[in-house]
Short mmCIF file of N, CA, C and O in Angstrom, two decimals:
data_model
loop_
_atom_site.label_atom_id
_atom_site.label_comp_id
_atom_site.label_asym_id
_atom_site.label_seq_id
_atom_site.Cartn_x
_atom_site.Cartn_y
_atom_site.Cartn_z
N MET A 1 122.01 101.78 91.21
CA MET A 1 121.04 102.49 90.24
C MET A 1 121.60 103.79 89.54
O MET A 1 122.61 103.87 89.74
N LYS A 2 120.87 103.94 88.65
CA LYS A 2 121.32 104.73 86.87
C LYS A 2 120.36 105.94 87.31
O LYS A 2 119.13 105.29 86.76
N GLU A 3 120.67 107.32 87.31
CA GLU A 3 119.92 108.19 86.97
C GLU A 3 119.83 108.13 85.48
O GLU A 3 120.50 108.48 84.75
N ILE A 4 118.77 108.80 85.33
CA ILE A 4 118.00 109.08 83.46
C ILE A 4 118.17 110.68 83.65
O ILE A 4 117.35 110.95 84.42
N ILE A 5 118.19 110.85 82.38
CA ILE A 5 118.65 112.14 82.39
C ILE A 5 118.03 112.26 80.96
O ILE A 5 119.14 111.47 79.68
N THR A 6 117.29 113.09 80.34
CA THR A 6 116.71 113.26 78.84
C THR A 6 116.29 114.79 78.69
O THR A 6 115.59 115.16 79.60
N LYS A 7 116.55 115.44 77.07
CA LYS A 7 116.16 116.68 77.15
C LYS A 7 114.79 116.70 76.45
O LYS A 7 114.13 117.32 76.12
N ASP A 8 114.18 115.25 76.06
CA ASP A 8 112.84 114.85 75.59
C ASP A 8 112.17 115.17 76.60
O ASP A 8 110.52 115.08 76.15
N ALA A 9 112.49 115.06 77.76
CA ALA A 9 111.09 115.33 78.68
C ALA A 9 111.59 116.56 79.55
O ALA A 9 112.73 116.86 79.68
N PRO A 10 110.76 117.20 80.23
CA PRO A 10 111.27 118.44 81.09
C PRO A 10 112.12 117.99 82.34
O PRO A 10 111.98 117.09 82.95
N ALA A 11 112.98 119.09 82.27
CA ALA A 11 114.15 119.00 83.51
C ALA A 11 113.10 118.97 84.69
O ALA A 11 111.81 119.82 85.05
N ALA A 12 113.71 118.29 85.92
CA ALA A 12 113.14 118.65 87.33
C ALA A 12 112.74 119.79 87.29
O ALA A 12 113.82 120.57 87.51
N ILE A 13 111.94 120.18 88.57
CA ILE A 13 111.75 121.57 88.58
C ILE A 13 112.13 121.54 90.17
O ILE A 13 111.50 122.67 90.92
N GLY A 14 112.59 120.30 90.77
CA GLY A 14 113.02 120.57 92.48
C GLY A 14 114.10 119.67 92.00
O GLY A 14 114.74 118.86 91.39
N PRO A 15 114.38 119.29 93.46
CA PRO A 15 115.38 118.26 93.97
C PRO A 15 115.08 116.47 93.48
O PRO A 15 114.86 116.10 94.51
N TYR A 16 114.98 116.34 92.41
CA TYR A 16 114.68 115.10 91.68
C TYR A 16 114.97 114.92 90.43
O TYR A 16 115.16 115.35 89.59
N ALA A 17 115.59 113.99 90.22
CA ALA A 17 115.58 112.94 89.10
C ALA A 17 114.35 113.20 88.06
O ALA A 17 113.34 112.29 88.68
N GLN A 18 114.48 112.63 86.61
CA GLN A 18 113.63 112.44 85.62
C GLN A 18 112.67 110.84 86.11
O GLN A 18 111.77 110.74 86.13
N GLY A 19 113.93 110.18 86.28
CA GLY A 19 113.94 108.70 86.88
C GLY A 19 115.39 108.05 86.97
O GLY A 19 116.15 108.50 86.92
N TYR A 20 114.72 106.91 87.51
CA TYR A 20 116.04 105.91 87.73
C TYR A 20 115.82 104.23 86.85
O TYR A 20 114.94 104.20 87.25
N ILE A 21 117.13 103.80 86.29
CA ILE A 21 116.87 102.79 86.25
C ILE A 21 117.67 101.79 87.54
O ILE A 21 118.32 102.71 88.38
N SER A 22 117.02 100.83 88.57
CA SER A 22 117.28 99.81 89.32
C SER A 22 116.68 98.09 89.12
O SER A 22 115.87 98.31 89.06
N GLY A 23 117.97 97.73 88.97
CA GLY A 23 117.59 96.41 88.81
C GLY A 23 117.31 96.69 87.66
O GLY A 23 117.20 96.97 86.76
N ASN A 24 116.02 95.15 87.38
CA ASN A 24 115.39 95.66 85.84
C ASN A 24 114.45 96.10 85.61
O ASN A 24 113.48 95.84 84.72
N TYR A 25 114.37 97.35 86.58
CA TYR A 25 112.93 98.36 86.34
C TYR A 25 113.54 99.80 86.10
O TYR A 25 114.65 100.29 86.69
N VAL A 26 112.46 100.62 85.39
CA VAL A 26 112.42 102.07 85.01
C VAL A 26 111.68 102.61 86.25
O VAL A 26 110.59 101.90 86.02
N PHE A 27 111.95 103.43 86.65
CA PHE A 27 111.28 104.17 87.69
C PHE A 27 110.95 105.14 87.30
O PHE A 27 112.03 106.32 87.06
N THR A 28 110.07 106.15 86.79
CA THR A 28 110.15 107.41 86.37
C THR A 28 109.13 108.12 87.18
O THR A 28 108.40 108.34 88.51
N SER A 29 110.01 109.57 87.56
CA SER A 29 109.19 110.99 88.34
C SER A 29 107.79 111.36 88.04
O SER A 29 107.85 110.88 86.73
N GLY A 30 107.45 111.67 88.47
CA GLY A 30 105.58 112.12 88.06
C GLY A 30 106.03 113.65 86.19
O GLY A 30 107.09 114.06 86.82
N GLN A 31 105.63 113.00 85.68
CA GLN A 31 105.26 113.72 84.51
C GLN A 31 104.24 114.84 84.35
O GLN A 31 103.37 114.24 84.34
N ILE A 32 104.27 115.82 84.02
CA ILE A 32 103.32 116.95 84.22
C ILE A 32 103.29 117.66 82.65
O ILE A 32 104.38 116.73 82.06
N GLY A 33 102.36 118.14 82.06
CA GLY A 33 102.28 118.03 80.30
C GLY A 33 102.55 119.35 80.00
O GLY A 33 102.12 120.02 79.46
N VAL A 34 104.39 119.33 80.26
CA VAL A 34 104.85 120.41 80.20
C VAL A 34 105.55 120.17 78.83
O VAL A 34 106.37 118.70 78.62
N ASP A 35 105.77 120.94 77.69
CA ASP A 35 106.33 120.52 76.76
C ASP A 35 107.88 120.82 77.16
O ASP A 35 108.17 122.09 77.22
N PRO A 36 108.85 119.61 76.99
CA PRO A 36 110.45 120.05 77.09
C PRO A 36 111.21 120.74 76.43
O PRO A 36 111.87 121.80 76.83
N VAL A 37 110.51 121.33 75.01
CA VAL A 37 110.89 122.68 74.28
C VAL A 37 110.85 123.93 74.59
O VAL A 37 111.58 124.80 74.98
N THR A 38 109.74 124.25 74.81
CA THR A 38 109.09 125.86 75.20
C THR A 38 108.54 126.01 76.45
O THR A 38 108.84 127.25 76.88
N GLY A 39 108.66 124.91 77.43
CA GLY A 39 108.74 124.76 79.05
C GLY A 39 107.24 125.33 79.02
O GLY A 39 106.98 125.40 80.30
N LYS A 40 106.45 125.29 78.18
CA LYS A 40 104.83 125.60 78.29
C LYS A 40 103.99 124.48 78.56
O LYS A 40 104.32 123.32 77.47
N ALA A 41 102.83 124.80 78.98
CA ALA A 41 101.60 123.55 78.79
C ALA A 41 100.66 123.92 78.24
O ALA A 41 100.23 125.06 78.03
N PRO A 42 99.78 122.90 77.04
CA PRO A 42 98.86 123.47 76.11
C PRO A 42 97.88 123.90 77.43
O PRO A 42 97.50 123.44 78.65
N GLU A 43 96.47 123.97 76.52
CA GLU A 43 95.34 124.29 77.82
C GLU A 43 94.59 122.69 77.69
O GLU A 43 94.70 122.00 76.68
N GLY A 44 94.17 122.45 78.75
CA GLY A 44 92.71 121.38 78.46
C GLY A 44 93.25 120.28 79.09
O GLY A 44 94.79 120.35 79.44
N ILE A 45 92.54 119.52 79.54
CA ILE A 45 93.32 118.38 80.24
C ILE A 45 93.53 116.86 79.28
O ILE A 45 94.23 116.59 79.21
N ALA A 46 92.52 117.28 77.78
CA ALA A 46 93.20 116.46 76.93
C ALA A 46 94.42 116.61 76.89
O ALA A 46 95.47 115.64 76.06
N ALA A 47 94.62 117.89 76.27
CA ALA A 47 96.41 118.28 75.65
C ALA A 47 97.15 118.08 76.94
O ALA A 47 98.31 117.54 76.63
N GLN A 48 97.23 118.27 78.09
CA GLN A 48 97.99 118.32 79.31
C GLN A 48 98.37 116.44 79.42
O GLN A 48 99.49 116.24 79.46
N ALA A 49 97.42 116.21 79.14
CA ALA A 49 97.32 114.12 79.52
C ALA A 49 97.96 113.94 78.06
O ALA A 49 99.22 113.27 78.82
N ALA A 50 98.24 114.18 77.63
CA ALA A 50 98.91 113.48 76.18
C ALA A 50 100.16 113.80 76.29
O ALA A 50 101.39 113.45 75.81
N GLN A 51 100.56 115.41 76.50
CA GLN A 51 101.86 115.67 76.99
C GLN A 51 102.24 115.38 78.17
O GLN A 51 103.86 114.77 78.17
N SER A 52 101.60 115.35 78.96
CA SER A 52 102.40 114.15 80.34
C SER A 52 102.55 112.71 79.82
O SER A 52 103.57 111.92 80.08
N CYS A 53 102.10 112.07 79.43
CA CYS A 53 102.40 110.41 78.49
C CYS A 53 103.52 110.83 77.64
O CYS A 53 104.07 109.89 78.05
N LYS A 54 103.28 111.57 76.62
CA LYS A 54 104.36 111.59 75.96
C LYS A 54 106.19 111.90 76.67
O LYS A 54 107.04 111.28 76.39
N ASN A 55 106.26 112.65 77.52
CA ASN A 55 106.92 112.63 78.58
C ASN A 55 107.60 111.41 79.53
O ASN A 55 108.84 111.42 79.62
N VAL A 56 106.83 110.93 79.72
CA VAL A 56 106.54 109.86 80.74
C VAL A 56 107.55 108.80 79.57
O VAL A 56 108.30 108.02 79.80
N GLY A 57 106.90 108.45 78.30
CA GLY A 57 107.70 107.95 77.17
C GLY A 57 109.01 108.31 76.76
O GLY A 57 109.32 107.52 76.84
N ALA A 58 109.51 109.30 76.69
CA ALA A 58 110.53 109.96 77.12
C ALA A 58 111.38 109.57 77.98
O ALA A 58 112.64 108.86 77.79
N VAL A 59 111.02 109.38 79.02
CA VAL A 59 111.87 109.34 80.05
C VAL A 59 111.97 107.75 80.34
O VAL A 59 113.04 107.33 80.15
N LEU A 60 111.05 107.13 79.39
CA LEU A 60 111.26 105.37 79.32
C LEU A 60 111.79 104.94 78.54
O LEU A 60 112.80 104.00 78.45
N ASN A 61 111.97 105.69 77.70
CA ASN A 61 112.93 105.64 76.28
C ASN A 61 114.22 105.64 76.68
O ASN A 61 114.92 105.12 76.46
N ALA A 62 114.22 106.87 77.31
CA ALA A 62 116.21 107.20 77.74
C ALA A 62 116.16 105.87 79.06
O ALA A 62 117.73 105.93 79.10
N GLY A 63 115.38 105.36 79.29
CA GLY A 63 115.99 104.43 80.33
C GLY A 63 115.88 103.12 79.87
O GLY A 63 116.53 102.27 80.32
N GLY A 64 115.53 102.70 78.35
CA GLY A 64 115.87 101.38 77.91
C GLY A 64 114.20 100.61 77.98
O GLY A 64 114.42 99.16 77.66
N SER A 65 113.17 101.66 78.31
CA SER A 65 112.10 100.85 78.15
C SER A 65 111.15 101.83 77.02
O SER A 65 111.50 102.36 76.40
N ASP A 66 109.75 100.97 77.53
CA ASP A 66 108.77 101.67 76.30
C ASP A 66 107.54 101.45 77.12
O ASP A 66 106.95 100.33 78.27
N PHE A 67 106.20 102.37 77.15
CA PHE A 67 104.78 101.94 77.36
C PHE A 67 104.48 100.26 77.65
O PHE A 67 103.83 99.99 77.77
N THR A 68 105.35 99.63 76.35
CA THR A 68 104.62 97.87 76.62
C THR A 68 104.84 97.45 77.57
O THR A 68 104.73 96.18 77.93
N LYS A 69 106.11 97.85 78.45
CA LYS A 69 107.15 97.47 79.78
C LYS A 69 105.91 97.86 80.81
O LYS A 69 107.12 97.43 81.62
N VAL A 70 105.31 98.76 80.80
CA VAL A 70 105.13 99.40 82.25
C VAL A 70 104.28 98.52 82.76
O VAL A 70 103.22 97.74 82.15
N ILE A 71 104.33 98.79 84.32
CA ILE A 71 103.33 97.19 85.07
C ILE A 71 102.30 98.16 85.76
O ILE A 71 101.55 97.78 86.28
N LYS A 72 103.15 99.55 86.08
CA LYS A 72 102.22 100.48 87.09
C LYS A 72 102.34 101.67 87.20
O LYS A 72 103.46 102.15 86.57
N THR A 73 101.33 102.55 87.10
CA THR A 73 101.29 103.86 87.11
C THR A 73 100.63 104.32 88.16
O THR A 73 99.81 103.93 88.60
N THR A 74 101.15 105.38 88.72
CA THR A 74 100.42 106.54 89.54
C THR A 74 99.69 108.23 88.67
O THR A 74 100.76 108.41 88.17
N CYS A 75 98.70 108.00 89.01
CA CYS A 75 98.11 109.32 88.01
C CYS A 75 97.18 110.21 89.04
O CYS A 75 96.57 109.68 89.88
N PHE A 76 97.55 111.35 88.37
CA PHE A 76 97.23 112.55 89.90
C PHE A 76 96.25 113.19 88.59
O PHE A 76 96.71 114.00 87.94
N LEU A 77 95.19 113.63 89.23
CA LEU A 77 94.35 114.58 88.44
C LEU A 77 94.20 115.77 89.48
O LEU A 77 93.69 115.76 90.83
N ALA A 78 94.13 117.04 88.73
CA ALA A 78 93.46 118.52 89.83
C ALA A 78 92.13 118.35 90.02
O ALA A 78 91.76 118.86 90.90
N ASP A 79 91.44 117.78 89.24
CA ASP A 79 89.70 117.68 89.13
C ASP A 79 89.43 116.21 88.53
O ASP A 79 89.26 115.90 87.77
N MET A 80 88.63 115.37 89.51
CA MET A 80 88.26 114.13 88.93
C MET A 80 86.88 114.21 87.93
O MET A 80 86.68 113.52 87.57
N SER A 81 86.47 115.63 87.81
CA SER A 81 85.58 115.55 86.89
C SER A 81 86.52 115.10 85.13
O SER A 81 85.44 115.00 84.19
N ASP A 82 88.02 115.26 85.66
CA ASP A 82 88.44 115.10 84.19
C ASP A 82 89.22 113.88 84.02
O ASP A 82 89.85 113.10 83.09
N PHE A 83 88.28 113.19 85.13
CA PHE A 83 88.77 111.64 84.83
C PHE A 83 88.42 110.98 83.53
O PHE A 83 89.36 110.16 82.78
N SER A 84 87.05 110.93 83.16
CA SER A 84 86.60 110.36 81.42
C SER A 84 88.14 110.97 80.75
O SER A 84 88.49 110.33 79.42
N ALA A 85 88.08 111.74 80.43
CA ALA A 85 88.77 112.67 79.35
C ALA A 85 89.85 112.06 79.67
O ALA A 85 90.73 112.06 78.40
N PHE A 86 90.34 112.53 80.70
CA PHE A 86 92.23 111.25 81.03
C PHE A 86 92.25 110.44 80.43
O PHE A 86 93.12 110.03 80.14
N ASN A 87 91.29 109.37 81.29
CA ASN A 87 91.43 108.06 80.64
C ASN A 87 91.50 107.66 78.70
O ASN A 87 92.24 106.95 78.36
N GLU A 88 90.34 108.72 78.36
CA GLU A 88 90.87 108.76 76.96
C GLU A 88 91.98 108.60 76.59
O GLU A 88 92.46 107.86 75.37
N VAL A 89 92.73 109.52 76.44
CA VAL A 89 93.73 109.98 76.34
C VAL A 89 94.88 108.95 76.65
O VAL A 89 95.61 108.40 76.14
N TYR A 90 94.94 108.56 77.84
CA TYR A 90 95.40 107.20 78.74
C TYR A 90 95.74 106.40 77.78
O TYR A 90 96.69 105.30 77.91
N ALA A 91 94.47 106.00 77.91
CA ALA A 91 94.53 104.46 76.85
C ALA A 91 95.27 104.34 75.69
O ALA A 91 95.35 103.08 75.24
N LYS A 92 95.07 105.29 74.80
CA LYS A 92 95.80 105.71 73.84
C LYS A 92 97.71 105.50 73.88
O LYS A 92 97.98 104.75 72.74
N TYR A 93 98.15 105.58 74.67
CA TYR A 93 99.61 105.42 75.10
C TYR A 93 99.49 104.18 75.93
O TYR A 93 100.25 103.54 75.65
N PHE A 94 99.00 103.74 77.16
CA PHE A 94 99.22 102.68 78.08
C PHE A 94 98.46 101.51 77.53
O PHE A 94 97.41 101.08 77.89
N LYS A 95 98.23 100.83 76.30
CA LYS A 95 97.60 100.48 75.86
C LYS A 95 97.78 98.65 76.22
O LYS A 95 96.66 97.80 76.32
N GLY A 96 98.66 98.32 77.29
CA GLY A 96 98.64 97.14 77.94
C GLY A 96 97.87 97.34 79.27
O GLY A 96 98.03 95.95 80.06
N LYS A 97 97.25 98.05 79.53
CA LYS A 97 96.65 98.55 81.02
C LYS A 97 97.37 98.16 82.25
O LYS A 97 96.85 96.79 82.70
N PRO A 98 98.38 98.54 82.33
CA PRO A 98 99.19 98.22 83.84
C PRO A 98 98.31 98.57 85.12
O PRO A 98 97.10 99.37 84.67
N ALA A 99 98.79 98.02 86.23
CA ALA A 99 97.92 98.33 87.15
C ALA A 99 98.21 99.68 87.47
O ALA A 99 99.02 100.54 86.79
N ARG A 100 97.32 100.22 88.27
CA ARG A 100 97.07 101.97 88.19
C ARG A 100 96.40 102.43 89.36
O ARG A 100 95.71 101.85 90.04
N SER A 101 96.92 103.36 89.93
CA SER A 101 96.35 104.19 90.83
C SER A 101 95.75 105.82 90.69
O SER A 101 96.99 105.90 89.89
N CYS A 102 94.37 106.18 90.53
CA CYS A 102 94.44 107.63 89.68
C CYS A 102 93.75 108.38 91.43
O CYS A 102 93.06 107.89 91.57
N VAL A 103 94.25 109.47 91.55
CA VAL A 103 93.87 110.09 92.62
C VAL A 103 93.24 111.60 92.37
O VAL A 103 94.07 112.24 91.42
N ALA A 104 92.49 112.09 93.11
CA ALA A 104 92.54 113.68 92.55
C ALA A 104 93.18 114.43 93.95
O ALA A 104 93.37 113.72 94.89
N VAL A 105 94.06 115.46 93.53
CA VAL A 105 94.73 115.94 94.39
C VAL A 105 94.63 117.70 94.24
O VAL A 105 94.16 118.16 93.48
N LYS A 106 95.17 118.39 95.52
CA LYS A 106 94.64 119.61 96.00
C LYS A 106 95.04 120.61 94.84
O LYS A 106 94.68 121.19 94.25
N THR A 107 96.15 120.30 94.35
CA THR A 107 96.92 121.70 93.51
C THR A 107 97.93 120.61 92.94
O THR A 107 98.45 119.28 93.53
N LEU A 108 98.66 120.69 91.70
CA LEU A 108 100.06 119.90 90.76
C LEU A 108 100.86 121.29 90.37
O LEU A 108 100.57 122.68 90.75
N PRO A 109 101.98 121.04 90.24
CA PRO A 109 103.46 121.94 90.00
C PRO A 109 102.46 122.69 88.58
O PRO A 109 101.71 122.28 87.70
N LYS A 110 102.85 124.09 88.72
CA LYS A 110 102.49 124.80 87.84
C LYS A 110 100.79 124.80 87.65
O LYS A 110 100.63 125.43 86.25
N GLY A 111 100.33 124.50 88.93
CA GLY A 111 98.81 124.82 88.27
C GLY A 111 98.38 123.90 87.13
O GLY A 111 97.14 124.14 86.55
N LEU A 112 98.98 122.87 87.31
CA LEU A 112 98.63 122.05 85.84
C LEU A 112 97.27 121.11 86.46
O LEU A 112 97.20 121.10 87.33
N LEU A 113 96.60 120.22 85.52
CA LEU A 113 95.46 119.33 85.64
C LEU A 113 96.12 117.90 85.55
O LEU A 113 95.18 117.28 86.25
N CYS A 114 97.22 117.41 85.38
CA CYS A 114 97.59 115.90 85.71
C CYS A 114 99.01 115.66 85.70
O CYS A 114 99.74 116.52 85.60
N GLU A 115 99.39 114.64 86.38
CA GLU A 115 100.49 114.04 86.33
C GLU A 115 100.70 112.89 86.30
O GLU A 115 99.52 112.27 86.83
N ILE A 116 101.93 112.19 85.92
CA ILE A 116 102.02 110.81 85.41
C ILE A 116 102.67 110.54 85.95
O ILE A 116 103.89 110.82 85.42
N GLU A 117 103.13 109.11 86.56
CA GLU A 117 104.36 108.25 87.24
C GLU A 117 104.17 107.08 86.74
O GLU A 117 103.03 106.57 87.00
N ALA A 118 105.51 106.46 86.61
CA ALA A 118 105.33 104.61 85.76
C ALA A 118 106.32 103.91 86.27
O ALA A 118 107.27 104.61 86.26
N ILE A 119 106.51 102.68 86.67
CA ILE A 119 107.41 101.88 87.09
C ILE A 119 107.15 100.74 85.92
O ILE A 119 105.94 100.11 85.34
N ALA A 120 107.95 100.45 84.97
CA ALA A 120 108.41 99.36 83.78
C ALA A 120 109.34 98.67 84.12
O ALA A 120 110.65 98.67 84.40
N GLU A 121 109.64 97.68 83.50
CA GLU A 121 110.72 96.32 83.16
C GLU A 121 111.52 97.05 81.86
O GLU A 121 110.97 98.13 81.05
N LEU A 122 112.81 96.62 81.90
CA LEU A 122 113.69 96.90 81.15
C LEU A 122 113.58 96.07 80.19
O LEU A 122 112.73 94.94 80.02
#
């Protein structure tokens, strides 16, 4: 296994890596909608979803992959009423329509609205 470390995505806020390369796959940790430069999150589900996608993309790129090679995502929403708005943003990044689970959770880190993790081929 090889750890993925990039300044283009937020640093881990706990005892975990941004991602790993194992075999022919890249595994990202969940990415919330925090700007890696400012450390702040934008307001609203659409802006946070876009930033979460950008952060996933940064980890994928640092691991030698990209959105076109994603085979599975897991998405977490703080409020399932955001599902439609989240999907609208998500579809702009994950154009290959990878397999996906999307669930509502009680809370997310830093009180944010969404989090996305991905598995991709190299």
